[in-house]
mmCIF file of C-alpha atoms in Angstrom:
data_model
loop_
_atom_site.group_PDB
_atom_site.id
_atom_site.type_symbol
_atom_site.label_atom_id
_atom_site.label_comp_id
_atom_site.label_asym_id
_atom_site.label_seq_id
_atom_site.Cartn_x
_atom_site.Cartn_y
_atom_site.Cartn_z
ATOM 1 C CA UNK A 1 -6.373 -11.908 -2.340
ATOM 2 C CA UNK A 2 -4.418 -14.141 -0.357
ATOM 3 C CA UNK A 3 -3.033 -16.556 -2.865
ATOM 4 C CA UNK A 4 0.093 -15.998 -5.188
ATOM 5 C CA UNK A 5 -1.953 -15.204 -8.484
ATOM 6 C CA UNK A 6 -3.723 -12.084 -9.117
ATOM 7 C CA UNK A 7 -7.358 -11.627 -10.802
ATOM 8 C CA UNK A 8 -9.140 -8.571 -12.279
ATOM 9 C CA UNK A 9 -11.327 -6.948 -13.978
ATOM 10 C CA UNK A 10 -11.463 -4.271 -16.466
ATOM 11 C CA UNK A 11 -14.444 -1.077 -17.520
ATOM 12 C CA UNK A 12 -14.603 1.286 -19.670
ATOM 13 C CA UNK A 13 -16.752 4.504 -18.480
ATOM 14 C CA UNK A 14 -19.918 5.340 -19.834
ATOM 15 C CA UNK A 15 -20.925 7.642 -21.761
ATOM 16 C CA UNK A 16 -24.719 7.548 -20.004
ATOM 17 C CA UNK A 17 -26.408 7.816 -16.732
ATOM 18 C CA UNK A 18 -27.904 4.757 -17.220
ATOM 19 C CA UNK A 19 -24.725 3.416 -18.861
ATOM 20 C CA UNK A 20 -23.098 4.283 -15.400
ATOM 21 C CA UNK A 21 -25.746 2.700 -13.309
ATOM 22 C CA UNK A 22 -25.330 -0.760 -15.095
ATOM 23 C CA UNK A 23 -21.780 -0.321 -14.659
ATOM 24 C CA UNK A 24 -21.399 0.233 -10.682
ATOM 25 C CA UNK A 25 -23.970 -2.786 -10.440
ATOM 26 C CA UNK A 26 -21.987 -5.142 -12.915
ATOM 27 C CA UNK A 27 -18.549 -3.918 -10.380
ATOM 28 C CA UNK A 28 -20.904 -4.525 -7.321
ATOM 29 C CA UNK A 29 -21.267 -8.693 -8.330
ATOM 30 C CA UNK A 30 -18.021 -8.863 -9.644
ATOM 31 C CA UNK A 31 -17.016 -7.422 -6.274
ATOM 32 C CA UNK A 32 -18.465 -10.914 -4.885
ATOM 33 C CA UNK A 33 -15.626 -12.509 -6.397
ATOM 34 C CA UNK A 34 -12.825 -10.927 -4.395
ATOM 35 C CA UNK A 35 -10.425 -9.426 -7.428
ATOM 36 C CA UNK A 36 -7.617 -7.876 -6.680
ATOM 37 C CA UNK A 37 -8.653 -4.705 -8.565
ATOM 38 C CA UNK A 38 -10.631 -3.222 -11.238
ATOM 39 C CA UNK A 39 -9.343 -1.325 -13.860
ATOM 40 C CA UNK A 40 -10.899 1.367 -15.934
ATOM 41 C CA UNK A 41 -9.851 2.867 -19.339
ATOM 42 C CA UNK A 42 -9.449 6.087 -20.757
ATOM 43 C CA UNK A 43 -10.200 7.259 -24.158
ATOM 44 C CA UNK A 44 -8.349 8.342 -27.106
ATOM 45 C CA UNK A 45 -6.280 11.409 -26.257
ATOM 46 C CA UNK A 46 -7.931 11.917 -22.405
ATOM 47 C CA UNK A 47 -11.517 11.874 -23.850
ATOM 48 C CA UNK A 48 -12.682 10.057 -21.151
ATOM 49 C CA UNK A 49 -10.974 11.598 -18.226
ATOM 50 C CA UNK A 50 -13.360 13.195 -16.454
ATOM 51 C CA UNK A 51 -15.795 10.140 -16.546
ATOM 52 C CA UNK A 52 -12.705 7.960 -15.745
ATOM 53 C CA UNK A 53 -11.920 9.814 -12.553
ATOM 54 C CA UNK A 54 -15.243 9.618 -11.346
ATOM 55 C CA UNK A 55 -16.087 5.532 -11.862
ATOM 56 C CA UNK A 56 -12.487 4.932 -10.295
ATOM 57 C CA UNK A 57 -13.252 7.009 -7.185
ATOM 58 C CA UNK A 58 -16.774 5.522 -7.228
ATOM 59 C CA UNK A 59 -15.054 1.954 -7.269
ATOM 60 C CA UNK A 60 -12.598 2.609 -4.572
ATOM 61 C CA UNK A 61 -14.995 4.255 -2.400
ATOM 62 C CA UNK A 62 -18.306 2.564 -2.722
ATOM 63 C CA UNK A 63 -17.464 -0.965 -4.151
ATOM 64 C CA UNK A 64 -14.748 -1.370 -1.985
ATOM 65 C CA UNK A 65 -12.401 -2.898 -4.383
ATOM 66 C CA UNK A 66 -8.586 -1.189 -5.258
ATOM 67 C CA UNK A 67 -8.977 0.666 -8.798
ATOM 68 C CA UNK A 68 -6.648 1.310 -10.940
ATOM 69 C CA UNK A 69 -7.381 4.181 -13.788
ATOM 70 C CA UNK A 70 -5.729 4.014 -17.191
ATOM 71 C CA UNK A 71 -3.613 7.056 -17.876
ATOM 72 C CA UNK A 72 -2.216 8.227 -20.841
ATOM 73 C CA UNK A 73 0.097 10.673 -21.881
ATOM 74 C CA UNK A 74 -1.211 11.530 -25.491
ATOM 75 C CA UNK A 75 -2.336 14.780 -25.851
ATOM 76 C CA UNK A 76 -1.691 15.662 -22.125
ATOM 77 C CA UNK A 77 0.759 18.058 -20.497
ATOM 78 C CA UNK A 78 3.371 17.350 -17.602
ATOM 79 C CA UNK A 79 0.738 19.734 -15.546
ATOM 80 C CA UNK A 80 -2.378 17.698 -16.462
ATOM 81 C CA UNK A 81 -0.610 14.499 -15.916
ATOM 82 C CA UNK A 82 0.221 15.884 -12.389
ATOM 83 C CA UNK A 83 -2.605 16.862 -11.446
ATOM 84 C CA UNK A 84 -4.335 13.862 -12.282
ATOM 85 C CA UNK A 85 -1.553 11.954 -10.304
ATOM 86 C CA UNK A 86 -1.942 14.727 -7.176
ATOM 87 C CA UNK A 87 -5.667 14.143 -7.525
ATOM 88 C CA UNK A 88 -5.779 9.967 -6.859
ATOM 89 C CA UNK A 89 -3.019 9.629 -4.571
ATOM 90 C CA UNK A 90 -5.412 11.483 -2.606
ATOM 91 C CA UNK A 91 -8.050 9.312 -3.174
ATOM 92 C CA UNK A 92 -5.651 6.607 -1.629
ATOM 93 C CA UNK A 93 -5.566 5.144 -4.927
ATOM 94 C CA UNK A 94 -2.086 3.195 -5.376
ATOM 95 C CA UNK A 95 -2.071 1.599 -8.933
ATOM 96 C CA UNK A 96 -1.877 2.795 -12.191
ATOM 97 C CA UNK A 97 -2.176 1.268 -15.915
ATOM 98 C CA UNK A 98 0.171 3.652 -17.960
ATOM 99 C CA UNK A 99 -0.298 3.517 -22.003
ATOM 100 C CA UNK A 100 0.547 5.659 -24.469
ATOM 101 C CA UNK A 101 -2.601 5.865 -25.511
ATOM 102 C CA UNK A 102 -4.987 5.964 -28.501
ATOM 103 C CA UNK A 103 -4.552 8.958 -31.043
ATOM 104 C CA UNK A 104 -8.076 10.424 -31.607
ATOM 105 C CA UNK A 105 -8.471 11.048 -35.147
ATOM 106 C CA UNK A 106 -6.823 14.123 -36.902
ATOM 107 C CA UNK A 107 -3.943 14.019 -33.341
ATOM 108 C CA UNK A 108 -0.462 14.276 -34.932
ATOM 109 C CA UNK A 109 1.814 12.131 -32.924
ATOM 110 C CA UNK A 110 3.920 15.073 -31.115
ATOM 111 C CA UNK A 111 0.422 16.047 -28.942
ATOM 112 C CA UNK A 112 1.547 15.906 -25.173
ATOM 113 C CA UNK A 113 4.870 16.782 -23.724
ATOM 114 C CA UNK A 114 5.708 12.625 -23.496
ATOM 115 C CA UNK A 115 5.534 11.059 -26.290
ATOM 116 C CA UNK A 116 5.722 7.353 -24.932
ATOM 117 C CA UNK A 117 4.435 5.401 -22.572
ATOM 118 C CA UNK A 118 7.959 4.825 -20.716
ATOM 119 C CA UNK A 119 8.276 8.240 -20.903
ATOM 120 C CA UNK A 120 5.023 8.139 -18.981
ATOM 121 C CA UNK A 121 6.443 5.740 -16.237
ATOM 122 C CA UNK A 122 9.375 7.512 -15.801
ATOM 123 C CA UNK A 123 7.288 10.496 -15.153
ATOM 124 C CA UNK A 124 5.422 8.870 -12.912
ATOM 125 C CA UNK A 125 8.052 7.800 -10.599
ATOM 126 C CA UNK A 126 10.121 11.079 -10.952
ATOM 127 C CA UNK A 127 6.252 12.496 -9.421
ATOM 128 C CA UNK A 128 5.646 9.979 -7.359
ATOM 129 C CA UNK A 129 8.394 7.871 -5.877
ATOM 130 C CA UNK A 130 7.100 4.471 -5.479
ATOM 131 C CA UNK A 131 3.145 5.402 -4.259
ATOM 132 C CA UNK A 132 2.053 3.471 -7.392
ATOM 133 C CA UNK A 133 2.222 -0.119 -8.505
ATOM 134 C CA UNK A 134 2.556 0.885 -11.937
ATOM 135 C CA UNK A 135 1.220 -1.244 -14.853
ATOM 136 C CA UNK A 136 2.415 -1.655 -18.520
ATOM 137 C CA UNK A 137 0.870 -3.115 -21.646
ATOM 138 C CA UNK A 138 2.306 -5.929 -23.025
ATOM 139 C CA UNK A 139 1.547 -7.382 -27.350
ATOM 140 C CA UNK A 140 2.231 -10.854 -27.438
ATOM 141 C CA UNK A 141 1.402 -10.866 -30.959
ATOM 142 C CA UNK A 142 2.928 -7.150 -31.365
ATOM 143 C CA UNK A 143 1.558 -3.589 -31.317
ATOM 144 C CA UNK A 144 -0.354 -2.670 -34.283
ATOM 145 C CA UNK A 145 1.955 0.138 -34.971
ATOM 146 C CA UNK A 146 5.022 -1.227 -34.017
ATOM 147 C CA UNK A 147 7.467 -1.458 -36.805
ATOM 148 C CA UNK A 148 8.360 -5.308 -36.335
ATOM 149 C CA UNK A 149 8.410 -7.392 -33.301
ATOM 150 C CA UNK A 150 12.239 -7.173 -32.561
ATOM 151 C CA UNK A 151 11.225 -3.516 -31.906
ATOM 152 C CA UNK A 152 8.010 -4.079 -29.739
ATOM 153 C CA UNK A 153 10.157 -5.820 -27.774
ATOM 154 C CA UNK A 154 12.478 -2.972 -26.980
ATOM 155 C CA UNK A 155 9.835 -1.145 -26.523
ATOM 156 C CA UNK A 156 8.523 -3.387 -23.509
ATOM 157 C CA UNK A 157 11.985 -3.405 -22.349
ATOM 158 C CA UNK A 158 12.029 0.341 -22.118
ATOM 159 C CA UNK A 159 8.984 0.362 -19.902
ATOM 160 C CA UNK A 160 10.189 -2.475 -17.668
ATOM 161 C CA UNK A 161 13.222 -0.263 -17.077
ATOM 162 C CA UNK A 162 11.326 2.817 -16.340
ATOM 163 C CA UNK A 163 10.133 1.331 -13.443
ATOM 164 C CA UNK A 164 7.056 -0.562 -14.346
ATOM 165 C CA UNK A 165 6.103 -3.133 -11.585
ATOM 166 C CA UNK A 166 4.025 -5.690 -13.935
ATOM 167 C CA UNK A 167 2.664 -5.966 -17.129
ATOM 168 C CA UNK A 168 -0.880 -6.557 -18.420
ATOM 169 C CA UNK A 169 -1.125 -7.882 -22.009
ATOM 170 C CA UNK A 170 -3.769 -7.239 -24.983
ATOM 171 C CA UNK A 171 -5.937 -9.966 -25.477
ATOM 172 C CA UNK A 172 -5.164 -13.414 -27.396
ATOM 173 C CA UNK A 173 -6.546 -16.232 -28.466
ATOM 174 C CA UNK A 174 -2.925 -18.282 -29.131
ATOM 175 C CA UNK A 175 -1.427 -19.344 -25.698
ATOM 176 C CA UNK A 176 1.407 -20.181 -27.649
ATOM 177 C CA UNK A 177 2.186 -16.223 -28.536
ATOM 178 C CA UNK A 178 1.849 -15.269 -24.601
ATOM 179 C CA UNK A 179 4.796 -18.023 -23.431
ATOM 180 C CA UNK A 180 7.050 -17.063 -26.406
ATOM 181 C CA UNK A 181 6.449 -13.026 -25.277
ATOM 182 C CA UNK A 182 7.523 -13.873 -21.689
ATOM 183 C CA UNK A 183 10.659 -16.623 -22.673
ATOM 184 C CA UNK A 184 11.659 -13.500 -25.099
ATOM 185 C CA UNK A 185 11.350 -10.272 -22.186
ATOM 186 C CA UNK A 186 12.625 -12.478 -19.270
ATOM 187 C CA UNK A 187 16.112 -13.857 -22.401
ATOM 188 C CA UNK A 188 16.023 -9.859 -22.405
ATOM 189 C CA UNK A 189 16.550 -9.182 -18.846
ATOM 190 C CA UNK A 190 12.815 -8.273 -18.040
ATOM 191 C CA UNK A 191 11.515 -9.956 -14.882
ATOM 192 C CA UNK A 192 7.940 -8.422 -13.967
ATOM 193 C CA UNK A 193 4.846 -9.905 -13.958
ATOM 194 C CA UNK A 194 3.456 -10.383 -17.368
ATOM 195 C CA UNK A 195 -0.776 -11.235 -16.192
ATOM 196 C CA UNK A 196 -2.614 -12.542 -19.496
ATOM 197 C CA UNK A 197 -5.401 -9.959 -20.477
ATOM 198 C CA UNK A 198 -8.552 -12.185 -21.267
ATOM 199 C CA UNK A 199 -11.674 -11.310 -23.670
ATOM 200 C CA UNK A 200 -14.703 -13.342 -23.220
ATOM 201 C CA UNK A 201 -16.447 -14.679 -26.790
ATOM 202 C CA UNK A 202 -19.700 -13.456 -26.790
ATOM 203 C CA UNK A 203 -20.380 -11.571 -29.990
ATOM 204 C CA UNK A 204 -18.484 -12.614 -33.220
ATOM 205 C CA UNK A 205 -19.043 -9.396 -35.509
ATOM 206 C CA UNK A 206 -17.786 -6.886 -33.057
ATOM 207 C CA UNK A 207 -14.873 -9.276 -31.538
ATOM 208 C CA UNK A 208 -13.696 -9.551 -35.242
ATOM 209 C CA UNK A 209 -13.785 -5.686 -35.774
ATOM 210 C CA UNK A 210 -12.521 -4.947 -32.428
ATOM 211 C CA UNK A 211 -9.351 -7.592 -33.167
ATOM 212 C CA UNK A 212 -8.533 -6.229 -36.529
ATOM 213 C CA UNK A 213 -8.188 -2.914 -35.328
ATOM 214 C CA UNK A 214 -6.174 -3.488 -32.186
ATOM 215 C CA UNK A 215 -4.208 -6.583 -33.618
ATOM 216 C CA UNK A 216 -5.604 -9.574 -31.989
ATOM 217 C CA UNK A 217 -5.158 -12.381 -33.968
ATOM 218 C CA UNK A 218 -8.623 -14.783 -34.264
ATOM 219 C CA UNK A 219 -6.993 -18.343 -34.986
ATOM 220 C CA UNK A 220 -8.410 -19.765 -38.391
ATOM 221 C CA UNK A 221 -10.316 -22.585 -36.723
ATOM 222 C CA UNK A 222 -12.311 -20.364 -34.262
ATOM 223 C CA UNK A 223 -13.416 -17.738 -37.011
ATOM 224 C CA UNK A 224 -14.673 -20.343 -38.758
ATOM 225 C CA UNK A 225 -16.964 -22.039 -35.671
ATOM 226 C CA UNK A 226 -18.093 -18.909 -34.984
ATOM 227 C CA UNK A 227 -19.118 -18.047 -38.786
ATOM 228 C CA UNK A 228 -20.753 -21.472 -38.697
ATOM 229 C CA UNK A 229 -22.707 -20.334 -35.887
ATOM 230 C CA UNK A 230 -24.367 -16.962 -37.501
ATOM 231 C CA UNK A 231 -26.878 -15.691 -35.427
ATOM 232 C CA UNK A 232 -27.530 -18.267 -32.950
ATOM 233 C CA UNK A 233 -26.169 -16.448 -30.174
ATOM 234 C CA UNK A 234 -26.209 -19.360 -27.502
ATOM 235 C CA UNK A 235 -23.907 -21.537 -29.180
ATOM 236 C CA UNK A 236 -21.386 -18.812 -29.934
ATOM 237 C CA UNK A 237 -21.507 -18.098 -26.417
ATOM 238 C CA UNK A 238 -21.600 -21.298 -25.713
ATOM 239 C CA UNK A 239 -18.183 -22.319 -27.574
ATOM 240 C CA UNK A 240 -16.531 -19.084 -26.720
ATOM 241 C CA UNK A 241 -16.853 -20.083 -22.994
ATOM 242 C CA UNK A 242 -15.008 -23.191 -23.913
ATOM 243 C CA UNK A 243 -12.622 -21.959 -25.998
ATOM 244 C CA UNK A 244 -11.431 -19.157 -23.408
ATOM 245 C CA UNK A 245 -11.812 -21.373 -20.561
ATOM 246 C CA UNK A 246 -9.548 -24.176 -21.988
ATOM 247 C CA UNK A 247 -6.830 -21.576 -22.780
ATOM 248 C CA UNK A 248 -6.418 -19.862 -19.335
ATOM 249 C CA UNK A 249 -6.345 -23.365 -17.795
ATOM 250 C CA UNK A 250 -3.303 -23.471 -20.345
ATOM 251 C CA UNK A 251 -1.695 -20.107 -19.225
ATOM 252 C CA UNK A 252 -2.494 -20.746 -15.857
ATOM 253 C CA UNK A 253 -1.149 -24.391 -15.537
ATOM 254 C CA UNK A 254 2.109 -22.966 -17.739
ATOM 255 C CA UNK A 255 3.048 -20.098 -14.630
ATOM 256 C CA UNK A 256 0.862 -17.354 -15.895
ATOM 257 C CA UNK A 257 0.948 -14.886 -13.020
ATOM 258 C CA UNK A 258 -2.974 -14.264 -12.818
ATOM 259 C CA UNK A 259 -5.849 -13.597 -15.366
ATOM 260 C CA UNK A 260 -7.436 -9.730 -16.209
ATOM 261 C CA UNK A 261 -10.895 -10.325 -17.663
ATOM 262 C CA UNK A 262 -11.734 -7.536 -20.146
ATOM 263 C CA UNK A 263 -15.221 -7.102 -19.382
ATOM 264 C CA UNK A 264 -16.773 -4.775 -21.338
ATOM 265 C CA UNK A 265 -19.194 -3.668 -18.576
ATOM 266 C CA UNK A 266 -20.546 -7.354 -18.302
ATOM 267 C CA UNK A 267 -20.133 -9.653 -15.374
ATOM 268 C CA UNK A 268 -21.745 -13.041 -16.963
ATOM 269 C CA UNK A 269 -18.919 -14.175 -19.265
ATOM 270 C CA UNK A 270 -15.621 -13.502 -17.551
ATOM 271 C CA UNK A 271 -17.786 -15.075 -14.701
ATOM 272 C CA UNK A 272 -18.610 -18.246 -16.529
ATOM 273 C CA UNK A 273 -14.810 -18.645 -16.940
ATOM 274 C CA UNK A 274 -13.728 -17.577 -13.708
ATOM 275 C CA UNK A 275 -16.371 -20.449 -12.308
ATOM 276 C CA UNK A 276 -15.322 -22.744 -14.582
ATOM 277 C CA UNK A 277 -11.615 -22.915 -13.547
ATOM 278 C CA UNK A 278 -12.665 -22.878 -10.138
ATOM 279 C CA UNK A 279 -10.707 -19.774 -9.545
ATOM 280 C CA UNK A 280 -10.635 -18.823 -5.304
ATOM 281 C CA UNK A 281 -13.201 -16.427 -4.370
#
């Protein structure tokens, strides 16, 4: 896209023919919207690879749109990890989310031959030189499993300083936490891009399970319209649109380099948003 800010979109692959289908359409009208990429995600440990490999390709190939797989080092070897990277640079893919990754349950935490993810981006660029624009996760309100904030922080630092080229953050619901993140990496030295990653509101039981386990605060007040609501599914759609809606026009209108919509494999709500702030097509 031609102006300053960048917008995309994010999948995660199937597990289903049909699944898969729905998926390629869903990319197909967000296509329409001219993002600057999709991404897609990988599961815990590489579960997902091959189906990963194959809806990125598919993206970049038939969509038409620049992809970007998630890759993850847990519970891969240098050799994987090169191949994989030998394998898209072929595909004339050129950007890459790098993550730690999830540990699948009973993974001890020395599986894989890097055991974090700027260990990853070094990697990367040792492999690579600079064929990748290389992004990094970012926890405004911190990593689950980081030990306290002051060391999240570090942490960022460490894959800013690897060679990361921008940053992608876990969704939020407080602007508030993104603009103290980015004053605190940019006090510390860090200059990339930091792009606010944005969930749509469109289902209240599994947004609340999904943001306990990842650490995504729900402010008080919006658990509590969204309780109110109980089943009546247009009206917590309804004020979810709202609610996300009037907080990118706050990132955006406070220098927020872009927006990533997390999808999940659904074009209607990050679309309602994306109309709503008149975003350029």
């Amino acid at each position: 896209m031609s102006q300053d800010r960048r917008y995309s979109f994010e999948f995660f692959p199937t597990k289903t023919d049909a699944g898969h289908e729905k998926l390629i359409a869903t990319a197909r009208q967000l296509a329409s919207y001219n993002p600057d990429f999709f991404s897609c995600t990988y599961g815990a440990g590489g579960s997902t690879r091959d189906r990963t490999i194959n809806t990125v390709l598919q993206l970049e190939s038939e969509v038409k749109i620049p992809a970007a797989p998630h890759l993850s080092c847990v519970g891969d070897s240098k050799a994987d990890l090169r191949s994989l990277l030998s394998q898209y640079k072929a595909a004339g893919i050129t950007r890459i989310v790098a993550l730690r990754g999830d540990l699948p349950s009973g993974m001890g935490m020395a599986s894989g031959e890097l055991r974090h993810a700027n260990d990853l981006v070094e990697f990367i660029r040792d492999e690579t030189g600079e064929h990748f624009h290389i992004e990094v996760a970012a926890y405004p309100e911190m990593h689950p499993q980081a030990r306290n904030f002051e060391d999240d922080l570090l942490n960022f630092v460490r894959k800013a300083n690897a060679g990361a080229n921008s940053a992608i953050t876990q969704y939020f619901f407080n602007a508030d936490s993104y603009f103290y993140f980015v004053d605190r990496v940019r006090k510390m030295g860090v200059d990339i891009p930091v792009v606010p990653g944005i969930m749509p509101i469109t289902n209240y039981s599994k947004l609340a399970r999904f943001s306990d386990a990842c650490g995504a605060e729900i402010p008080r007040w919006i658990r509590k319209q969204l309780e109110a609501y109980g089943d009546d599914t247009s009206s917590i759609q309804s004020f979810g649109e709202q609610v996300i809606t009037q907080m990118c026009e706050r990132l955006l209108q406070g220098g927020a380099p872009g927006l990533h919509f997390y999808t999940l494999n659904q074009a209607e709500p990050s679309l309602a948003v994306w109309n709503n702030l008149k975003l350029p097509r």
